[in-house]
Amino acid sequence: MTALPTVELTVLPYECDAFGDLNHASVIALLERARWEILARGPGMDLYPRNGVAPVVRKVAADYRAAALPGDVLRVETTVLHRGTTSWTVRHVAKRVGDGATIVEADVVLVCVDRAGRPTPVPDEVARYLGPRTPIGHEARRVSVDGVELAVDVRGEGLPVLFVHGFPFDHAVWRHQVAALNRWKRIAPDLRGSGDSTQPESEYTMARYADDLIAVLDAVGARQAIMCGLSMGGYIIFELLRRYADRVSGVVLCGTRPQPDSPEGQRGRDESIALAREQGPMAVAERLLPRLIAARTASEQPDVVQQYMEMARRISAPGMIGALEAMRGRPDSTPDLAGIRVPTLVIVGTEDQVTPVAVAEQMSKAIIGSELAVIPTAGHLAPLEQPLATSRAIADFLDRLR
Ligand code: MLT
């Protein structure tokens, strides 16, 4: 991250609306003014034209925190979050000098274009000003949250997409999507109790998982992300939407349902908890397997079964029991569906026995404007069973958000 100089700007009367406040559209213009001011004080306002290029705003995600009035002086701090070959992302935080109140935080994605308007590599002089290129490669990170270390696979740059795995899996259930969706920043953590994350004895609830994921986003510098959850990952996303809606810019709900466990489902959880205690997590994983994958996957894709077993082997007994208890006690998210206001994609495998197609259709109908992708010849593990079709559905959805 490169910190650019801080500038102070006065809110002008014509930037304010009938109520006197700085209006939301003008905030974007004010932040643009800040970027030109920074150039004027540094390399010069002709930095781009003298290099034969222009900076074009491709996307703005702004979080308006408080009203500002004409005459308020705003201190705008700007950092370059990412720099790629042809694009970069800056974060602006504008605070009122008088009382320190944060007025707006915004992430702005800019593309370098040539005279014909085509994206073009950032020229050397501009690159020096923006700071070093963000490495695209794989970054295995560990994020510490209240004494628990979460393992996070972070890759690429662009709009952040958070991949939340289900049960009893880890981030590897999204391995194909994390590899394929290389135009986005992929953030794939192992939840507490799974994979390479710490496996504490207790403290497993949907709320705790959600808090952990927010800590992960903070650690990787993502103010917002498109949340992409498989099954239990979807239950956690419902919790994120309830408690951290401002951090969610879009949602992909794969093989999940909004309803809580039925009494019968809760009895099944109790049996699994007892089995995990008596015989260990693998006994539970083996019992679940036939419900998780399509018959054709079982017969034709032994590697998927093997990958499932490998993930299950990485979950500890406390991690498994904790997840089962968290799912057993999760609230009903059905009443929340109508209030989801971010772009949403629902994905389901045609042979999903855990969350059948009818459940996905009903959920998609209840989320205004959501899209539904039905993946042929996939069970509950569509991302692993049909990686190409699942990645394509997600990429098409993400492309429409650009
Ligand atoms: C999952 O895949 O996360 C689980 O199957 C969800 C559940 O058991 O409800």
Short mmCIF file of C-alpha atoms and ligand atoms in Angstrom, two decimals, residues 166-167 169 230-232 235 269 292 327 354 380, ligand 1:
data_model
loop_
_atom_site.label_atom_id
_atom_site.label_comp_id
_atom_site.label_asym_id
_atom_site.label_seq_id
_atom_site.Cartn_x
_atom_site.Cartn_y
_atom_site.Cartn_z
CA GLY A 166 -19.28 -25.34 4.24
CA PHE A 167 -19.20 -28.33 6.56
CA PHE A 169 -14.83 -28.80 4.44
CA LEU A 230 -21.37 -22.84 0.19
CA SER A 231 -24.02 -24.38 2.44
CA MET A 232 -22.90 -23.58 6.03
CA TYR A 235 -25.71 -19.63 6.81
CA ARG A 269 -27.10 -33.05 14.45
CA LEU A 292 -23.26 -34.71 -0.49
CA MET A 327 -25.78 -25.03 12.61
CA VAL A 354 -29.21 -31.32 1.23
CA HIS A 380 -24.31 -30.50 -2.85
C1 MLT B 1 -22.71 -27.98 4.55
O1 MLT B 1 -22.40 -28.43 3.44
O2 MLT B 1 -22.17 -26.97 5.01
C2 MLT B 1 -23.70 -28.76 5.38
O3 MLT B 1 -24.15 -29.84 4.64
C3 MLT B 1 -24.83 -27.90 5.80
C4 MLT B 1 -25.80 -28.60 6.71
O4 MLT B 1 -25.53 -29.71 7.15
O5 MLT B 1 -26.84 -27.97 6.99
#
